[in-house]
Short mmCIF file of C-alpha atoms in Angstrom, two decimals:
data_model
loop_
_atom_site.label_atom_id
_atom_site.label_comp_id
_atom_site.label_asym_id
_atom_site.label_seq_id
_atom_site.Cartn_x
_atom_site.Cartn_y
_atom_site.Cartn_z
CA MET A 1 -6.04 -92.38 -182.32
CA LYS A 2 -5.09 -95.08 -179.00
CA LYS A 3 -6.10 -97.75 -181.30
CA ILE A 4 -4.15 -96.69 -184.36
CA THR A 5 -1.03 -96.30 -181.67
CA VAL A 6 -1.64 -100.03 -180.27
CA PHE A 7 -1.88 -101.54 -183.56
CA LEU A 8 1.28 -99.64 -185.09
CA ALA A 9 3.42 -100.78 -181.89
CA CYS A 10 2.13 -104.49 -182.14
CA LEU A 11 2.90 -104.63 -185.75
CA ALA A 12 6.50 -102.94 -185.13
CA ALA A 13 6.93 -105.66 -182.61
CA PHE A 14 5.76 -108.36 -184.67
CA ALA A 15 8.15 -107.01 -187.70
CA MET A 16 10.95 -107.35 -185.12
CA VAL A 17 10.40 -110.87 -184.24
CA PHE A 18 9.56 -111.88 -187.71
CA GLY A 19 12.93 -109.95 -188.71
CA PHE A 20 14.98 -111.58 -186.11
CA THR A 21 13.19 -115.43 -186.76
CA VAL A 22 13.90 -114.65 -190.43
CA THR A 23 17.74 -113.74 -189.95
CA ALA A 24 18.19 -116.92 -187.52
CA ALA A 25 16.69 -119.21 -190.12
CA MET A 26 19.24 -117.86 -192.44
CA ALA A 27 22.40 -117.44 -190.02
CA ASP A 28 23.96 -119.94 -187.43
CA VAL A 29 22.88 -118.42 -184.04
CA ASP A 30 24.31 -119.62 -180.95
CA LEU A 31 22.67 -118.72 -177.15
CA TYR A 32 24.91 -119.10 -174.28
CA GLY A 33 25.30 -118.70 -170.82
CA SER A 34 27.53 -119.15 -167.57
CA VAL A 35 26.70 -118.30 -163.83
CA ARG A 36 29.61 -118.18 -161.91
CA PHE A 37 29.49 -118.13 -158.27
CA ARG A 38 32.64 -117.03 -155.69
CA THR A 39 32.92 -118.34 -152.16
CA TYR A 40 36.09 -117.87 -150.79
CA TRP A 41 37.95 -117.15 -147.74
CA ALA A 42 41.03 -114.96 -147.58
CA ASP A 43 43.67 -114.47 -144.48
CA LYS A 44 45.79 -111.45 -145.16
CA ASP A 45 48.65 -110.08 -142.71
CA LYS A 46 49.30 -106.52 -141.71
CA ASP A 47 51.43 -105.90 -144.43
CA PHE A 48 49.51 -106.98 -147.31
CA THR A 49 46.31 -105.23 -146.16
CA GLY A 50 48.62 -101.93 -145.78
CA THR A 51 46.43 -100.71 -142.73
CA GLY A 52 48.41 -102.22 -139.96
CA TYR A 53 46.33 -105.05 -139.04
CA ASP A 54 45.42 -108.25 -140.08
CA ASP A 55 42.30 -108.73 -142.09
CA GLU A 56 40.19 -112.06 -142.83
CA ASP A 57 37.43 -111.55 -145.25
CA LEU A 58 34.64 -113.83 -146.72
CA GLU A 59 33.77 -113.46 -150.36
CA TRP A 60 30.23 -114.89 -151.22
CA ARG A 61 28.26 -113.17 -154.43
CA LEU A 62 28.16 -113.78 -158.21
CA GLY A 63 31.39 -113.73 -159.91
CA HIS A 64 32.76 -111.10 -162.03
CA LEU A 65 32.90 -113.69 -164.91
CA SER A 66 29.09 -114.53 -165.01
CA ARG A 67 28.25 -113.81 -168.55
CA TRP A 68 25.61 -114.35 -171.55
CA GLY A 69 26.00 -113.87 -175.25
CA VAL A 70 25.40 -114.99 -178.73
CA ASN A 71 27.78 -116.21 -181.44
CA TYR A 72 26.67 -115.34 -184.91
CA LYS A 73 27.59 -116.57 -188.20
CA SER A 74 26.42 -115.83 -192.08
CA GLY A 75 28.32 -117.39 -194.79
CA ASN A 76 31.86 -115.71 -194.39
CA VAL A 77 30.86 -113.04 -191.89
CA SER A 78 30.73 -113.86 -187.99
CA GLY A 79 30.37 -111.93 -185.08
CA LYS A 80 29.92 -111.95 -181.51
CA VAL A 81 27.98 -110.08 -178.54
CA GLU A 82 28.83 -111.25 -174.74
CA LEU A 83 27.45 -108.81 -171.75
CA ASP A 84 28.40 -109.76 -168.40
CA ALA A 85 26.82 -109.03 -164.67
CA ARG A 86 28.67 -107.59 -161.79
CA ALA A 87 27.75 -107.32 -158.25
CA THR A 88 29.79 -104.13 -157.33
CA ASP A 89 28.55 -104.58 -153.80
CA THR A 90 30.89 -106.68 -152.79
CA ALA A 91 29.46 -106.80 -148.63
CA THR A 92 26.04 -107.91 -149.83
CA GLY A 93 25.72 -108.65 -153.47
CA SER A 94 23.02 -106.62 -153.93
CA SER A 95 21.61 -106.68 -157.13
CA MET A 96 20.46 -102.80 -156.84
CA LYS A 97 24.41 -102.31 -156.83
CA GLY A 98 24.47 -104.63 -160.13
CA GLU A 99 26.26 -103.48 -162.91
CA ILE A 100 26.05 -104.76 -167.14
CA ARG A 101 28.90 -104.83 -168.81
CA VAL A 102 29.98 -105.34 -172.74
CA ARG A 103 32.80 -107.90 -172.72
CA HIS A 104 32.97 -109.05 -176.69
CA LEU A 105 31.45 -106.93 -179.39
CA TYR A 106 32.94 -107.61 -182.50
CA GLY A 107 32.06 -108.98 -186.00
CA GLU A 108 34.96 -110.66 -188.44
CA TRP A 109 34.95 -111.09 -192.24
CA ASP A 110 36.64 -114.13 -193.78
CA PHE A 111 37.88 -113.01 -196.72
CA GLY A 112 39.61 -116.05 -198.24
CA SER A 113 43.41 -115.27 -197.73
CA GLY A 114 43.00 -114.00 -194.09
CA LYS A 115 40.23 -112.52 -191.47
CA LEU A 116 39.24 -109.10 -190.67
CA LEU A 117 37.78 -108.31 -187.24
CA ILE A 118 36.51 -104.66 -185.64
CA GLY A 119 35.26 -103.89 -182.16
CA GLN A 120 35.92 -105.27 -178.76
CA THR A 121 37.70 -108.54 -177.43
CA PHE A 122 41.18 -110.15 -175.98
CA ASN A 123 44.19 -108.20 -176.94
CA PRO A 124 46.30 -110.99 -179.12
CA CYS A 125 48.63 -111.36 -176.12
CA THR A 126 46.25 -112.98 -173.52
CA VAL A 127 47.26 -116.42 -172.08
CA TYR A 128 44.95 -118.12 -169.96
CA SER A 129 47.19 -120.76 -168.96
CA SER A 130 45.74 -121.13 -165.63
CA GLY A 131 42.50 -122.41 -165.04
CA ILE A 132 42.49 -120.69 -161.20
CA GLY A 133 38.65 -119.18 -160.76
CA TYR A 134 39.99 -116.42 -158.35
CA TYR A 135 41.77 -113.73 -160.12
CA SER A 136 38.86 -113.82 -163.04
CA GLY A 137 41.71 -114.55 -165.67
CA GLY A 138 43.74 -117.16 -164.46
CA ILE A 139 47.51 -116.00 -163.07
CA GLN A 140 48.00 -113.77 -165.87
CA LYS A 141 48.59 -110.80 -163.16
CA PHE A 142 51.41 -112.84 -162.08
CA GLY A 143 54.17 -112.19 -165.08
CA GLY A 144 51.85 -112.38 -168.09
CA LEU A 145 50.67 -110.08 -171.28
CA GLY A 146 47.05 -109.70 -170.45
CA LEU A 147 45.94 -106.22 -170.27
CA GLU A 148 44.62 -104.61 -166.82
CA TYR A 149 41.46 -104.01 -169.20
CA PHE A 150 41.06 -107.35 -170.63
CA ARG A 151 39.00 -106.84 -173.63
CA THR A 152 40.09 -103.70 -175.92
CA SER A 153 38.86 -102.23 -178.96
CA GLN A 154 40.85 -103.05 -182.11
CA ILE A 155 41.07 -103.94 -185.60
CA ARG A 156 42.85 -107.22 -186.13
CA LEU A 157 43.74 -109.34 -189.22
CA THR A 158 44.40 -112.64 -189.08
CA PHE A 159 46.44 -114.80 -191.30
CA ASP A 160 46.47 -118.27 -190.41
CA ASN A 161 48.89 -118.59 -187.69
CA LEU A 162 49.69 -114.91 -187.65
CA VAL A 163 47.91 -112.04 -185.78
CA LEU A 164 48.00 -108.35 -186.08
CA ALA A 165 46.18 -105.83 -184.49
CA LEU A 166 45.95 -102.12 -183.74
CA LEU A 167 44.60 -102.02 -180.45
CA THR A 168 43.24 -98.51 -178.82
CA PRO A 169 46.00 -96.43 -177.24
CA ASP A 170 46.19 -96.80 -173.32
CA HIS A 171 48.09 -93.57 -171.67
CA ASP A 172 46.12 -93.32 -168.57
CA GLU A 173 49.26 -94.17 -166.37
CA LYS A 174 51.49 -91.15 -166.67
CA PRO A 175 55.35 -91.67 -165.18
CA ASP A 176 56.22 -91.80 -161.28
CA ALA A 177 57.14 -88.16 -160.59
CA ALA A 178 56.47 -84.83 -162.78
CA PRO A 179 58.34 -81.56 -163.14
CA ALA A 180 56.93 -78.75 -161.12
CA GLY A 181 53.09 -78.13 -162.20
CA GLY A 182 53.08 -81.38 -163.19
CA TRP A 183 51.59 -83.04 -166.49
CA VAL A 184 49.12 -80.98 -168.24
CA ASP A 185 48.38 -83.34 -171.26
CA THR A 186 49.29 -86.09 -173.11
CA ASP A 187 49.83 -87.26 -177.04
CA THR A 188 49.04 -90.02 -179.02
CA THR A 189 49.57 -90.36 -182.68
CA ILE A 190 49.65 -94.25 -183.12
CA PRO A 191 47.76 -96.76 -181.87
CA ARG A 192 48.98 -99.71 -179.68
CA LEU A 193 50.62 -102.59 -182.18
CA GLU A 194 50.47 -106.18 -181.21
CA ALA A 195 51.40 -109.60 -182.76
CA ARG A 196 51.40 -113.23 -182.25
CA TYR A 197 52.52 -116.38 -184.02
CA SER A 198 51.73 -119.79 -183.28
CA LEU A 199 53.83 -122.58 -184.07
CA LYS A 200 53.04 -126.05 -183.83
CA LEU A 201 55.86 -128.70 -183.56
CA ASP A 202 53.96 -132.10 -182.08
CA PRO A 203 53.53 -132.70 -179.20
CA VAL A 204 54.38 -128.96 -178.60
CA ALA A 205 52.51 -125.81 -179.14
CA ILE A 206 54.60 -122.44 -178.75
CA ASP A 207 53.25 -118.79 -179.55
CA PHE A 208 55.79 -116.20 -179.74
CA MET A 209 53.74 -112.28 -179.03
CA GLY A 210 54.70 -108.75 -178.19
CA GLY A 211 53.43 -105.80 -178.43
CA PHE A 212 54.26 -101.31 -178.49
CA GLN A 213 53.08 -98.17 -177.89
CA THR A 214 54.61 -94.80 -177.69
CA TYR A 215 53.06 -91.82 -176.57
CA ASP A 216 54.27 -87.85 -175.24
CA VAL A 217 53.75 -86.52 -171.92
CA VAL A 218 53.02 -82.38 -171.97
CA ASP A 219 54.47 -80.47 -168.59
CA ILE A 220 53.33 -76.53 -168.01
CA ASN A 221 55.66 -75.51 -170.12
CA ASP A 222 54.79 -77.39 -173.42
CA HIS A 223 57.72 -79.49 -172.92
CA GLU A 224 57.35 -82.97 -173.92
CA GLU A 225 58.72 -86.58 -172.60
CA THR A 226 58.04 -89.31 -174.94
CA ILE A 227 57.09 -92.93 -173.14
CA ASP A 228 58.01 -96.16 -175.03
CA SER A 229 56.56 -99.06 -173.57
CA TYR A 230 56.55 -102.71 -175.31
CA GLN A 231 56.32 -106.34 -174.36
CA LEU A 232 57.62 -109.63 -175.59
CA GLY A 233 56.58 -112.92 -174.43
CA ILE A 234 56.44 -117.10 -175.21
CA TYR A 235 54.00 -119.48 -174.65
CA ALA A 236 54.35 -123.20 -175.08
CA ARG A 237 51.97 -126.04 -173.70
CA THR A 238 52.14 -129.86 -174.45
CA ASN A 239 49.79 -132.98 -173.34
CA TRP A 240 51.40 -136.36 -172.30
CA GLY A 241 48.44 -138.54 -172.05
CA PRO A 242 46.54 -137.31 -169.10
CA ALA A 243 49.07 -134.98 -168.24
CA TYR A 244 49.53 -131.38 -169.51
CA PHE A 245 52.27 -128.96 -168.66
CA LYS A 246 51.73 -124.74 -169.97
CA GLY A 247 54.75 -122.16 -169.58
CA VAL A 248 55.07 -118.60 -169.87
CA LEU A 249 58.20 -116.19 -169.81
CA THR A 250 57.62 -112.28 -170.76
CA TYR A 251 59.51 -109.17 -170.70
CA ALA A 252 58.33 -105.76 -170.86
CA GLN A 253 59.56 -101.92 -170.78
CA ASN A 254 57.06 -99.88 -168.47
CA GLY A 255 54.77 -102.09 -168.39
CA ALA A 256 52.32 -100.00 -166.40
CA ASN A 257 52.57 -97.37 -169.23
CA TYR A 258 51.49 -100.11 -171.83
CA GLY A 259 48.42 -101.04 -169.58
CA LEU A 260 49.65 -104.53 -168.14
CA TRP A 261 47.60 -106.61 -166.04
CA SER A 262 50.55 -107.21 -164.05
CA SER A 263 51.26 -103.69 -163.20
CA THR A 264 48.04 -103.95 -160.39
CA VAL A 265 50.83 -106.20 -158.57
CA VAL A 266 54.22 -104.85 -158.75
CA ASP A 267 55.29 -101.12 -159.94
CA GLN A 268 56.06 -100.99 -163.60
CA ALA A 269 55.75 -97.69 -164.39
CA ALA A 270 58.38 -95.24 -166.03
CA VAL A 271 59.74 -92.52 -163.74
CA TYR A 272 60.48 -88.99 -164.21
CA GLU A 273 63.79 -88.21 -162.47
CA ASN A 274 66.67 -85.31 -163.01
CA GLY A 275 64.73 -83.79 -166.11
CA ASP A 276 64.61 -87.00 -167.85
CA ILE A 277 62.27 -90.53 -168.11
CA ASP A 278 63.65 -93.70 -166.63
CA ASP A 279 62.35 -96.90 -167.89
CA ALA A 280 61.02 -99.53 -165.91
CA GLU A 281 62.27 -103.45 -166.47
CA CYS A 282 59.34 -106.10 -166.00
CA TRP A 283 59.88 -109.55 -165.99
CA GLY A 284 57.43 -112.61 -165.49
CA GLY A 285 56.07 -116.08 -165.75
CA SER A 286 54.12 -119.07 -165.16
CA ILE A 287 54.18 -122.77 -164.86
CA VAL A 288 51.26 -125.18 -164.73
CA ALA A 289 50.91 -128.49 -164.60
CA GLY A 290 47.76 -130.73 -164.56
CA LEU A 291 46.50 -134.05 -164.95
CA LYS A 292 42.89 -135.13 -166.15
CA VAL A 293 42.11 -138.09 -163.56
CA ASN A 294 38.78 -138.88 -165.76
CA ASP A 295 36.02 -137.01 -167.23
CA MET A 296 35.08 -135.75 -163.91
CA LEU A 297 38.10 -134.96 -162.30
CA THR A 298 41.29 -132.68 -163.42
CA LEU A 299 43.65 -131.33 -160.89
CA GLU A 300 46.06 -128.58 -161.45
CA GLY A 301 49.12 -126.75 -159.56
CA SER A 302 50.41 -123.46 -160.83
CA ALA A 303 53.39 -120.75 -159.95
CA GLY A 304 53.74 -117.55 -161.13
CA PHE A 305 56.18 -114.35 -160.47
CA ALA A 306 56.32 -110.82 -161.22
CA SER A 307 59.10 -108.40 -161.07
CA SER A 308 60.23 -104.65 -162.00
CA GLU A 309 63.22 -102.53 -161.29
CA ASN A 310 64.47 -99.26 -162.37
CA ASP A 311 68.49 -99.32 -162.45
CA ASP A 312 68.40 -95.99 -164.47
CA GLN A 313 67.05 -94.48 -160.80
CA ASP A 314 69.64 -92.83 -158.58
CA LEU A 315 68.36 -94.92 -155.42
CA LYS A 316 67.21 -98.40 -155.38
CA ASN A 317 63.79 -98.99 -157.11
CA GLU A 318 62.55 -102.83 -157.58
CA ASP A 319 59.06 -104.69 -156.78
CA ASP A 320 58.54 -108.67 -156.45
CA ALA A 321 55.57 -110.95 -156.29
CA GLN A 322 54.89 -114.68 -156.31
CA VAL A 323 51.62 -116.88 -156.07
CA TYR A 324 51.25 -120.26 -156.06
CA THR A 325 48.00 -122.16 -156.91
CA LEU A 326 46.11 -125.70 -156.64
CA LEU A 327 42.90 -126.51 -157.53
CA ALA A 328 40.49 -129.57 -158.27
CA LYS A 329 38.12 -129.53 -161.16
CA ILE A 330 34.82 -131.54 -160.49
CA THR A 331 32.65 -131.91 -163.50
CA LEU A 332 29.38 -133.06 -161.42
CA ALA A 333 27.21 -133.08 -164.95
CA PRO A 334 28.01 -131.04 -168.35
CA GLY A 335 28.40 -127.64 -167.67
CA VAL A 336 27.98 -127.97 -163.76
CA ILE A 337 31.42 -127.59 -162.43
CA VAL A 338 32.53 -127.13 -158.46
CA GLN A 339 36.21 -126.12 -158.31
CA PRO A 340 37.86 -126.16 -154.65
CA GLU A 341 40.92 -124.04 -154.99
CA LEU A 342 43.85 -122.73 -152.22
CA ILE A 343 46.19 -119.83 -152.98
CA TYR A 344 49.26 -118.46 -151.83
CA GLU A 345 50.61 -115.20 -152.76
CA ASP A 346 53.19 -113.38 -151.51
CA ARG A 347 53.99 -109.54 -152.43
CA ASP A 348 57.72 -110.11 -151.18
CA ASP A 349 59.53 -106.63 -150.48
CA ARG A 350 58.99 -103.47 -152.76
CA TRP A 351 61.77 -100.71 -152.64
CA ASP A 352 60.68 -97.20 -153.47
CA ASN A 353 63.94 -94.90 -153.87
CA GLY A 354 66.15 -96.79 -151.56
CA VAL A 355 63.26 -97.55 -148.68
CA LYS A 356 62.56 -101.26 -148.00
CA THR A 357 58.76 -101.82 -147.42
CA GLU A 358 57.13 -105.47 -146.42
CA GLN A 359 54.51 -105.88 -148.62
CA GLY A 360 53.40 -109.30 -146.77
CA ASP A 361 51.61 -112.29 -148.18
CA ALA A 362 47.77 -113.98 -148.13
CA VAL A 363 46.34 -117.25 -147.83
CA ILE A 364 43.07 -118.05 -149.90
CA GLY A 365 40.83 -120.86 -150.18
CA GLY A 366 37.16 -121.27 -151.65
CA VAL A 367 35.27 -122.98 -154.17
CA PHE A 368 34.63 -121.65 -157.92
CA TRP A 369 31.31 -122.86 -158.96
CA VAL A 370 30.15 -122.30 -162.82
CA ILE A 371 26.63 -123.75 -164.06
CA ASN A 372 26.95 -123.76 -168.05
CA PHE A 373 23.37 -123.27 -170.09
CA LYS A 374 22.85 -123.05 -174.16
#
């Protein structure tokens, strides 16, 4: 019996390997990986930490962006699977506390006049304008339209330069404040809607982006309040010889309720006050300038801001933040990058119901290390 079991196990393993080999031979399969390592020193003042004490920290660990994956294409069907490794113990980077996470998992069908994608990947409004590695996504959190949960489930249609997507609703963020008894339920009826249109006007490329979401929050007396949130943005970039320039401008209503990443920097949530919902207005933007000195060295500087306020409230409520960055991307060999970075982050002042809070600033310096392999 044991011999039969072993034989069947070997036969199953052979079938899996043979099947994969045949499938791979019939399709275009591209395996790849990328290891990112973070070595940063951060000096945060007492207002930035919110503890009343200055803080100096060393970060020396595997980067959040380390990943491995496979791109697949066979005929008019393609797909992508990508996982990443995260060291959750920032003090030690211990593998005992590491995690494996799904970054991308989707399939796409090219039906001639367009493409249909289902699965998990970036939302259409994502913009990687800056090459800074520290924030694990450029400086999108300062004025961009990327989501806090960067990659999300969606059904997407692409028609040449137009992208339309239906995304999983994000109703985790309730309005600030609540009636007596609090919010006890959330009702959703439609997915988040996003669109992006790309326009090329040589030597300038411009993308127009937008998204909308609505859901209801329900109180203990079964009374509903509707939270409408939306975002609009424009992304432009151009190259002039070895120099390049990029710019992003954004506007959003209730960005935190929509799920924007910038809501982790400034407060962008709707507020319940005087028996009604008061909407938050949010602005943001960034500018990037870079110079490719040669095949080995690229220099880049960027600046970004995020701002929000709620004029409908009785007292002043406003929040602002800025960031300024410098980097030198040094390519030692194909796929091997060492990138020194310097960042100044200013959280500015925050007003909550007429009360001013200093949020301080931080200076971060270090090196972002990358080795890509395939």
